[in-house]
Short mmCIF file of C-alpha atoms and ligand atoms in Angstrom, two decimals:
data_model
loop_
_atom_site.label_atom_id
_atom_site.label_comp_id
_atom_site.label_asym_id
_atom_site.label_seq_id
_atom_site.Cartn_x
_atom_site.Cartn_y
_atom_site.Cartn_z
CA MET A 1 134.90 129.57 111.89
CA LEU A 2 131.54 128.56 114.15
CA ASN A 3 129.72 125.45 112.80
CA PHE A 4 126.27 127.33 113.22
CA LEU A 5 124.94 131.14 113.43
CA ILE A 6 121.39 131.79 113.62
CA ILE A 7 120.44 134.99 113.04
CA GLY A 8 117.36 135.96 115.16
CA GLY A 9 116.31 134.98 118.35
CA GLY A 10 112.79 134.42 118.33
CA PRO A 11 111.41 131.07 118.48
CA ALA A 12 112.68 130.00 115.22
CA GLY A 13 116.32 130.68 116.42
CA LEU A 14 116.08 130.06 119.89
CA THR A 15 114.17 126.20 119.50
CA PHE A 16 117.42 125.87 116.65
CA ALA A 17 119.76 126.83 119.09
CA ASN A 18 118.01 124.58 122.03
CA MET A 19 118.20 122.08 119.48
CA LEU A 20 121.84 122.18 118.91
CA LYS A 21 122.36 122.62 122.62
CA GLN A 22 120.17 118.81 123.16
CA LYS A 23 122.48 117.14 120.51
CA GLY A 24 125.64 118.08 122.14
CA GLU A 25 126.59 120.73 119.53
CA ASN A 26 128.36 124.03 121.31
CA ASP A 27 129.70 125.25 118.23
CA PHE A 28 126.96 128.03 117.55
CA LEU A 29 126.32 131.22 118.12
CA LEU A 30 122.97 133.40 117.80
CA ILE A 31 123.04 136.77 116.99
CA GLU A 32 119.35 138.38 118.46
CA LYS A 33 119.20 143.00 118.15
CA GLU A 34 116.94 143.04 120.96
CA ASN A 35 118.18 142.77 124.55
CA VAL A 36 115.57 140.27 125.32
CA ALA A 37 114.75 137.04 123.27
CA GLY A 38 111.29 136.27 121.81
CA GLY A 39 110.90 138.31 119.07
CA LEU A 40 107.19 139.05 117.95
CA CYS A 41 106.64 136.88 121.37
CA ARG A 42 107.75 138.61 123.77
CA SER A 43 106.37 140.16 126.82
CA VAL A 44 106.79 143.35 129.42
CA ASP A 45 104.86 144.23 132.32
CA VAL A 46 102.39 146.94 131.81
CA ASP A 47 99.80 148.15 134.53
CA GLY A 48 100.70 145.51 137.03
CA SER A 49 100.81 142.60 134.71
CA PRO A 50 102.19 140.71 131.68
CA LEU A 51 101.18 142.70 127.98
CA ASP A 52 102.33 140.65 125.00
CA ILE A 53 103.96 143.46 122.82
CA GLY A 54 103.98 141.55 119.66
CA GLY A 55 99.69 141.23 120.13
CA GLY A 56 97.69 138.26 121.37
CA HIS A 57 99.47 134.97 121.61
CA PHE A 58 98.61 131.64 122.73
CA LEU A 59 99.84 128.40 122.55
CA ASP A 60 98.09 126.15 120.69
CA VAL A 61 97.28 122.49 122.17
CA ARG A 62 97.46 120.87 118.53
CA ARG A 63 100.86 119.77 118.78
CA PRO A 64 101.98 117.18 121.51
CA GLU A 65 105.35 117.00 120.60
CA VAL A 66 105.91 120.70 120.26
CA ASN A 67 104.28 121.19 123.72
CA LYS A 68 106.25 118.33 125.36
CA PHE A 69 109.57 120.68 124.05
CA LEU A 70 108.15 123.74 125.11
CA PHE A 71 107.31 122.51 128.49
CA SER A 72 111.02 121.33 129.14
CA PHE A 73 111.39 124.87 129.49
CA MET A 74 108.70 125.98 131.35
CA PRO A 75 106.16 123.20 132.75
CA GLU A 76 103.00 122.41 132.22
CA ASN A 77 101.60 122.97 135.39
CA GLU A 78 102.96 127.19 134.94
CA TRP A 79 100.13 127.32 132.23
CA ASN A 80 96.24 128.05 132.27
CA VAL A 81 94.58 126.13 129.52
CA PHE A 82 91.51 127.97 127.70
CA GLU A 83 88.50 126.70 125.79
CA ARG A 84 88.61 129.26 122.86
CA ASP A 85 85.99 132.18 123.32
CA SER A 86 86.70 134.60 120.71
CA ARG A 87 83.61 136.84 119.05
CA ILE A 88 83.24 139.13 116.04
CA ASN A 89 81.55 142.50 116.54
CA ILE A 90 78.96 142.71 114.07
CA ARG A 91 76.95 145.96 113.91
CA GLY A 92 77.54 145.83 117.69
CA GLN A 93 76.21 142.36 118.19
CA LEU A 94 79.07 140.13 119.07
CA ILE A 95 79.19 136.56 117.51
CA HIS A 96 81.51 133.75 117.88
CA HIS A 97 83.96 132.82 115.63
CA PRO A 98 84.21 131.70 113.11
CA LEU A 99 80.76 133.61 112.27
CA GLU A 100 79.44 131.04 109.61
CA ALA A 101 78.83 128.31 112.12
CA ASN A 102 77.43 130.96 114.48
CA ILE A 103 75.01 132.95 112.77
CA TRP A 104 72.37 131.22 114.89
CA GLU A 105 73.45 134.12 117.47
CA MET A 106 71.87 136.59 115.33
CA ASP A 107 68.27 138.26 115.47
CA ILE A 108 66.43 136.38 113.09
CA GLU A 109 66.35 139.07 110.56
CA SER A 110 69.87 138.82 110.36
CA GLN A 111 70.04 135.11 110.12
CA ILE A 112 67.91 135.37 107.69
CA SER A 113 69.69 137.46 105.15
CA TYR A 114 72.99 135.89 106.24
CA LEU A 115 71.43 132.68 105.27
CA LYS A 116 70.25 133.62 101.78
CA SER A 117 73.60 134.91 101.17
CA ILE A 118 75.49 131.69 101.72
CA ALA A 119 73.33 129.84 99.84
CA SER A 120 73.30 131.57 96.88
CA ALA A 121 77.56 132.39 97.33
CA GLY A 122 79.54 130.58 94.20
CA CYS A 123 80.72 127.12 95.97
CA ASN A 124 77.23 126.39 96.54
CA VAL A 125 75.96 127.27 92.83
CA GLY A 126 78.99 125.69 91.54
CA SER A 127 80.56 127.97 90.26
CA PRO A 128 84.32 127.89 89.13
CA LYS A 129 87.08 128.94 92.03
CA PRO A 130 88.23 132.57 91.36
CA ASP A 131 91.82 133.67 91.72
CA ARG A 132 91.49 137.05 93.63
CA PHE A 133 91.35 137.63 97.36
CA THR A 134 87.74 139.22 96.86
CA ASP A 135 86.38 136.98 94.70
CA TRP A 136 87.00 134.02 96.56
CA ILE A 137 86.01 135.59 99.91
CA ARG A 138 82.40 136.32 97.81
CA TRP A 139 82.41 132.98 96.10
CA LYS A 140 83.24 131.22 99.28
CA LEU A 141 81.10 133.06 101.92
CA GLY A 142 78.70 134.87 100.19
CA ASP A 143 78.33 138.64 100.01
CA LYS A 144 76.51 139.34 103.32
CA ILE A 145 79.61 138.17 105.14
CA ALA A 146 82.16 139.57 102.67
CA ASP A 147 80.80 142.77 102.78
CA ASP A 148 79.91 142.77 106.50
CA TYR A 149 82.81 141.36 107.85
CA MET A 150 85.44 139.33 105.51
CA LEU A 151 86.41 142.31 103.39
CA PRO A 152 86.73 145.18 106.02
CA TYR A 153 88.63 143.59 108.81
CA ASN A 154 90.80 141.97 105.90
CA ARG A 155 91.65 145.51 104.67
CA LYS A 156 91.82 146.84 108.32
CA MET A 157 94.69 144.10 108.98
CA PHE A 158 96.56 143.46 105.56
CA GLY A 159 95.90 146.86 103.60
CA LYS A 160 93.13 148.93 101.41
CA ASN A 161 94.40 146.65 98.37
CA LEU A 162 93.51 143.28 99.20
CA ASP A 163 93.69 142.10 95.26
CA ILE A 164 97.95 142.08 95.81
CA LEU A 165 96.95 139.34 97.76
CA GLY A 166 96.63 135.44 96.40
CA THR A 167 94.46 132.81 97.17
CA TYR A 168 96.58 129.68 98.18
CA TRP A 169 96.43 130.15 101.54
CA LEU A 170 92.84 130.48 102.24
CA GLU A 171 92.22 127.11 102.63
CA LYS A 172 93.13 127.92 106.15
CA LEU A 173 89.97 129.63 106.98
CA PRO A 174 87.63 127.40 108.91
CA ASP A 175 85.35 125.46 106.47
CA VAL A 176 81.85 125.45 107.41
CA SER A 177 79.10 124.19 105.12
CA PHE A 178 75.84 125.31 103.93
CA GLU A 179 74.41 122.57 105.63
CA ASP A 180 76.69 123.00 108.93
CA THR A 181 75.35 126.71 109.07
CA LEU A 182 71.45 125.65 108.22
CA ARG A 183 71.75 123.14 110.89
CA SER A 184 73.60 125.33 113.23
CA CYS A 185 70.42 127.87 112.76
CA LEU A 186 67.88 125.32 113.37
CA VAL A 187 69.42 123.44 116.63
CA HIS A 188 70.91 126.73 118.04
CA LYS A 189 74.60 125.22 118.13
CA ALA A 190 77.77 125.80 116.12
CA TYR A 191 78.48 123.11 113.72
CA ALA A 192 82.37 123.24 112.04
CA LYS A 193 85.59 121.85 112.24
CA GLN A 194 87.37 123.43 115.17
CA PRO A 195 89.37 126.36 114.15
CA GLY A 196 93.15 126.95 115.55
CA HIS A 197 93.80 127.90 119.04
CA ALA A 198 90.26 125.88 119.89
CA ARG A 199 92.24 125.00 122.77
CA PHE A 200 95.11 127.46 124.55
CA TYR A 201 97.87 127.00 127.02
CA TYR A 202 98.79 130.95 128.50
CA PRO A 203 100.75 131.17 131.54
CA LYS A 204 99.83 131.02 135.11
CA LYS A 205 102.00 133.71 136.00
CA TYR A 206 103.81 135.52 133.08
CA GLY A 207 103.47 136.85 129.88
CA TYR A 208 103.83 134.49 126.74
CA GLY A 209 107.64 135.89 126.62
CA GLU A 210 108.22 134.11 129.64
CA LEU A 211 109.05 130.81 127.80
CA TRP A 212 111.32 132.20 125.54
CA ARG A 213 113.29 134.09 128.15
CA ARG A 214 114.06 130.82 129.28
CA MET A 215 114.73 129.25 126.31
CA SER A 216 117.32 131.70 126.17
CA LEU A 217 118.69 131.73 129.50
CA VAL A 218 119.92 128.01 128.66
CA LEU A 219 121.94 128.93 126.02
CA GLY A 220 124.38 130.84 127.87
CA SER A 221 127.43 132.39 126.44
CA ASN A 222 125.83 130.62 122.72
CA ILE A 223 123.52 133.92 122.59
CA ARG A 224 124.52 137.85 122.00
CA LEU A 225 121.66 139.81 122.61
CA GLY A 226 121.73 143.61 121.44
CA GLU A 227 123.94 143.09 118.44
CA SER A 228 122.00 143.87 114.95
CA VAL A 229 123.15 141.95 111.80
CA ILE A 230 123.65 144.08 109.16
CA ASP A 231 124.87 142.17 105.70
CA ILE A 232 125.37 138.40 104.81
CA ASP A 233 128.17 136.89 102.38
CA PHE A 234 126.97 133.95 100.70
CA ASP A 235 130.56 133.35 99.20
CA ASN A 236 132.10 133.31 102.36
CA ARG A 237 129.33 132.28 104.35
CA SER A 238 129.24 135.48 106.84
CA ILE A 239 127.71 138.00 107.95
CA ARG A 240 128.93 141.59 109.60
CA THR A 241 127.05 143.24 112.82
CA ASP A 242 126.92 146.41 113.98
CA LYS A 243 129.70 144.86 116.79
CA GLY A 244 131.60 142.45 114.47
CA GLU A 245 131.86 139.74 112.13
CA TYR A 246 131.59 136.25 111.93
CA GLN A 247 131.48 133.16 109.58
CA ALA A 248 129.69 129.72 109.87
CA GLN A 249 129.59 126.76 107.99
CA ASN A 250 125.82 126.47 108.57
CA ILE A 251 124.02 129.63 108.88
CA ILE A 252 120.38 129.56 109.73
CA THR A 253 118.56 133.27 109.16
CA THR A 254 114.91 134.31 111.02
CA ILE A 255 114.96 137.68 110.38
CA PRO A 256 113.25 139.32 107.17
CA TRP A 257 115.20 139.15 104.50
CA LYS A 258 114.89 143.19 103.85
CA MET A 259 116.03 143.83 107.30
CA TYR A 260 119.94 142.44 105.35
CA LYS A 261 121.51 145.64 103.97
CA GLU A 262 123.37 144.06 101.83
CA LEU A 263 123.15 140.40 100.08
CA LYS A 264 126.48 139.73 99.14
CA GLY A 265 126.82 137.26 96.41
CA MET A 266 123.43 136.79 95.18
CA PRO A 267 122.70 136.74 91.89
CA ASP A 268 120.34 139.41 90.70
CA SER A 269 117.65 137.61 89.62
CA ILE A 270 116.71 136.32 93.78
CA LYS A 271 117.14 139.72 95.05
CA ALA A 272 114.33 140.65 92.72
CA GLN A 273 112.74 137.96 94.55
CA VAL A 274 113.29 139.31 98.20
CA ASP A 275 112.15 142.73 96.75
CA LYS A 276 108.55 141.33 96.25
CA LEU A 277 108.49 140.46 99.96
CA LEU A 278 105.82 142.66 101.56
CA HIS A 279 104.35 142.85 105.23
CA THR A 280 102.46 144.70 107.02
CA SER A 281 103.08 146.12 110.60
CA VAL A 282 100.67 145.71 114.14
CA CYS A 283 100.39 148.66 116.99
CA VAL A 284 99.68 147.06 120.34
CA GLU A 285 98.01 149.72 122.86
CA TYR A 286 96.92 149.31 126.08
CA PHE A 287 93.62 150.71 128.21
CA GLY A 288 93.61 149.84 131.97
CA GLU A 289 89.55 149.73 131.68
CA ASN A 290 88.10 146.43 131.75
CA GLN A 291 85.76 145.46 129.32
CA ASP A 292 82.42 143.74 129.81
CA THR A 293 82.51 140.56 127.96
CA THR A 294 83.94 136.94 128.99
CA ALA A 295 85.66 136.81 125.39
CA HIS A 296 89.37 136.42 124.91
CA TRP A 297 89.37 138.47 121.84
CA VAL A 298 87.27 140.44 119.51
CA TYR A 299 87.05 140.98 116.05
CA TYR A 300 86.29 144.62 114.83
CA PRO A 301 85.27 144.73 110.92
CA ASP A 302 83.73 148.21 111.50
CA PRO A 303 85.72 150.64 109.06
CA GLU A 304 85.08 153.61 111.55
CA LEU A 305 87.66 152.04 114.02
CA ALA A 306 91.35 152.45 113.48
CA TYR A 307 92.22 148.91 115.28
CA HIS A 308 90.91 145.42 113.92
CA ARG A 309 91.48 143.12 117.27
CA VAL A 310 91.21 143.67 120.85
CA LEU A 311 92.61 141.25 123.64
CA VAL A 312 90.67 141.09 127.07
CA ARG A 313 93.83 140.82 129.14
CA SER A 314 91.52 140.47 131.94
CA ASN A 315 89.94 136.67 130.47
CA PHE A 316 93.26 134.92 129.97
CA CYS A 317 95.90 136.98 132.13
CA ASN A 318 95.57 135.71 135.94
CA ASN A 319 95.20 138.51 138.42
CA SER A 320 95.21 141.41 135.27
CA LYS A 321 92.63 143.88 134.29
CA GLY A 322 92.48 146.08 131.10
CA TYR A 323 92.62 145.44 127.31
CA TRP A 324 94.66 145.94 124.60
CA THR A 325 94.14 147.11 120.59
CA GLU A 326 95.89 145.70 117.43
CA THR A 327 96.13 148.34 114.77
CA ASN A 328 97.45 147.96 111.60
CA LYS A 329 100.21 150.85 111.18
CA ASP A 330 98.72 152.83 108.21
CA ARG A 331 95.28 153.32 110.59
CA VAL A 332 97.46 154.56 113.50
CA LEU A 333 96.25 158.53 112.81
CA SER A 334 98.23 160.29 115.92
CA LYS A 335 99.37 158.91 119.30
CA GLY A 336 97.34 157.04 121.16
CA ASP A 337 95.53 157.69 124.32
CA GLY A 338 96.77 154.31 126.11
CA LEU A 339 98.92 153.97 128.56
CA PHE A 340 101.43 151.84 126.57
CA ALA A 341 101.89 151.79 122.87
CA TYR A 342 104.47 149.47 120.72
CA MET A 343 104.86 149.21 117.43
CA ASN A 344 106.15 146.14 115.26
CA GLU A 345 107.25 146.76 112.20
CA TYR A 346 107.69 143.15 111.31
CA ALA A 347 104.10 141.93 111.83
CA TYR A 348 102.24 139.47 108.81
CA PRO A 349 103.86 138.27 106.16
CA LEU A 350 101.74 139.41 103.29
CA ASN A 351 100.44 136.31 101.30
CA THR A 352 100.90 137.99 97.86
CA ILE A 353 99.95 136.57 94.52
CA GLU A 354 104.08 136.55 93.86
CA LYS A 355 105.15 135.58 97.34
CA LYS A 356 104.82 131.72 96.64
CA GLU A 357 107.22 131.62 93.85
CA ALA A 358 109.41 133.98 95.22
CA ILE A 359 110.49 132.84 98.76
CA THR A 360 110.69 129.27 97.02
CA GLU A 361 113.11 130.71 94.51
CA ILE A 362 115.09 132.23 97.29
CA LEU A 363 115.42 129.45 99.81
CA ASP A 364 116.01 127.23 96.85
CA TRP A 365 119.29 129.33 96.16
CA CYS A 366 120.31 130.00 99.38
CA LYS A 367 120.25 126.16 100.41
CA THR A 368 122.59 125.45 97.47
CA LYS A 369 125.10 128.21 99.89
CA ARG A 370 124.25 126.31 103.30
CA VAL A 371 122.51 129.43 103.94
CA TYR A 372 118.83 128.48 105.35
CA GLY A 373 115.61 130.14 105.78
CA LEU A 374 113.28 129.46 108.92
CA GLY A 375 110.28 130.86 110.42
CA ARG A 376 107.86 133.28 109.96
CA TRP A 377 110.05 135.58 108.25
CA GLY A 378 112.97 133.15 107.12
CA GLU A 379 110.15 131.01 105.13
CA HIS A 380 107.69 134.47 104.99
CA GLU A 381 104.42 132.37 105.69
CA HIS A 382 101.79 132.95 108.54
CA TYR A 383 103.39 130.39 110.94
CA ASN A 384 102.35 130.44 114.80
CA SER A 385 104.64 129.92 116.94
CA ASP A 386 104.23 126.33 117.90
CA LEU A 387 104.16 125.49 113.66
CA THR A 388 107.57 127.43 113.63
CA VAL A 389 109.05 125.36 116.49
CA GLU A 390 107.95 122.50 114.90
CA LEU A 391 109.42 123.46 111.59
CA SER A 392 112.80 124.43 113.56
CA MET A 393 113.18 120.83 115.41
CA ARG A 394 112.48 119.36 111.66
CA LEU A 395 115.44 121.12 110.27
CA ALA A 396 117.80 120.93 113.15
CA GLU A 397 116.82 116.97 112.81
CA LYS A 398 117.80 117.05 109.38
CA ILE A 399 121.20 119.04 109.28
CA ILE A 400 122.62 118.48 112.51
CA LYS A 401 125.34 115.52 112.19
C1 FAD B 501 99.69 139.83 116.16
C2 FAD B 501 100.22 138.84 116.25
C3 FAD B 501 99.34 137.34 117.02
C4 FAD B 501 99.88 136.54 116.59
N1 FAD B 501 99.12 135.35 117.72
C5 FAD B 501 99.81 134.14 117.62
C6 FAD B 501 99.09 133.65 118.68
O1 FAD B 501 97.99 133.01 119.40
N2 FAD B 501 99.95 131.95 118.60
C7 FAD B 501 100.88 131.95 118.53
O2 FAD B 501 101.16 130.43 118.19
N3 FAD B 501 101.70 132.74 117.12
C8 FAD B 501 100.94 133.75 116.86
N4 FAD B 501 101.85 134.56 115.79
C9 FAD B 501 102.66 134.09 115.48
C10 FAD B 501 104.00 134.53 116.41
O3 FAD B 501 104.33 135.78 116.71
C11 FAD B 501 105.03 133.95 115.25
O4 FAD B 501 104.91 132.70 114.99
C12 FAD B 501 106.50 133.67 115.60
O5 FAD B 501 107.01 134.91 116.50
C13 FAD B 501 107.48 133.44 114.79
O6 FAD B 501 108.94 133.19 115.57
P1 FAD B 501 110.15 133.69 114.83
O7 FAD B 501 111.57 133.26 115.49
O8 FAD B 501 109.87 132.95 113.42
O9 FAD B 501 109.93 135.39 113.95
P2 FAD B 501 109.82 136.33 115.28
O10 FAD B 501 109.25 136.01 116.40
O11 FAD B 501 109.62 137.95 114.66
O12 FAD B 501 111.70 136.80 115.60
C14 FAD B 501 112.11 137.30 115.02
C15 FAD B 501 113.59 137.35 115.23
O13 FAD B 501 115.18 137.93 114.82
C16 FAD B 501 115.52 139.38 115.12
N5 FAD B 501 116.08 140.46 114.70
C17 FAD B 501 115.21 141.00 113.14
N6 FAD B 501 116.29 142.04 112.56
C18 FAD B 501 117.21 141.38 113.34
C19 FAD B 501 118.77 141.94 112.59
N7 FAD B 501 118.68 142.54 111.99
N8 FAD B 501 119.65 141.46 113.39
C20 FAD B 501 119.44 140.41 114.49
N9 FAD B 501 118.25 139.89 115.12
C21 FAD B 501 117.35 140.56 114.27
C22 FAD B 501 113.94 139.85 115.73
O14 FAD B 501 114.44 141.18 117.01
C23 FAD B 501 113.35 139.00 116.46
O15 FAD B 501 113.50 138.41 117.90
C24 FAD B 501 101.16 135.53 116.26
C25 FAD B 501 101.63 136.67 115.53
C26 FAD B 501 101.36 138.12 115.25
C27 FAD B 501 101.88 139.53 114.59
#
């Protein structure tokens, strides 16, 4: 029997496994279904340069401890640092993100109508905070930003029925007050707290996937690539894969809960919570032409366009050209015209109204069996890779004796 089994070789699993190694624990195995580790953070070479097949991936500068750990696999001098330049294409005008802080970049008539709308938003006139996603967006940002940007954009990303989403995760949105918006229009400068990825790293010579590939190489025979986990048995603390069976004192599971064909020994009430976990899928499609912008990426709320985001590769990846689009699977109409396409079945965990309670029950019960859900899918949270790594490091500190 192994001491640790780790299911899934994305950032969560790779971090946990490397923490074990660094602490001198070698009695473990990481099992990954793909032939290359890295999960959503993998890259491939397309049209002469790296392309991140899980969508645009950048390493935030915000977590120095995490970055110190990651730079031990890929030194800091192998990365470029960028000041974020992301835009929103609002009816043909390319406005910097976040929109509320950059309305001053619009034509005067648009500025007036957006300012009027924000001034009368529920949060600025003392209305109580609503419970439904769509109402919350209107309450926080006003009808105009809701109708022109936030609602169409979120429908494109998360699906038509936004009312299944909760509001508990929306505190993550950039918080720009009406006063900040007004001040920015008067002085022609953004006023707002910095959003995530305000400064970020991207590798000089490689795609983001290189970091995780290197982390997997260090693991040697402790990692099995190209092996798919099928079932988990909580009573025996064992798993069945397409190649064999394994048992361990502790199991760290980072794959989507619904990937398990059977959750043996899990009570029906907890299985019912697993059924409630929903996700969306994203197709990444590459095109070879250059885009006429300095932006690293651009958001497209226009419902007429299938994709919701364009990543301008030539603006963050050295010596590259072209761009890629990101499109919700339900909006991919036919085989695209791009030079390359990749479908990420598991891209975004959906923050539905029921999710918070469901995942808490699942994780609490699993912990009693020494099975630990970890990462974007193990915890079913919109974690970015830096936060995923931090949480893996913390779990490792807690449970490695
Ligand atoms: C479009 C998009 C853009 C993003 N942009 C950023 C960004 O700019 N910066 C950032 O830091 N983060 C970004 N993220 C988030 C980032 O992708 C995640 O934080 C990170 O990948 C989470 O790592 P993980 O290991 O938890 O999950 P994953 O990366 O999903 O890894 C899970 C692993 O489990 C494996 N697996 C699944 N099923 C099985 C099975 N049955 N058996 C064995 N293995 C299995 C998968 O192959 C995969 O390798 C973005 C995500 C998306 C979708």
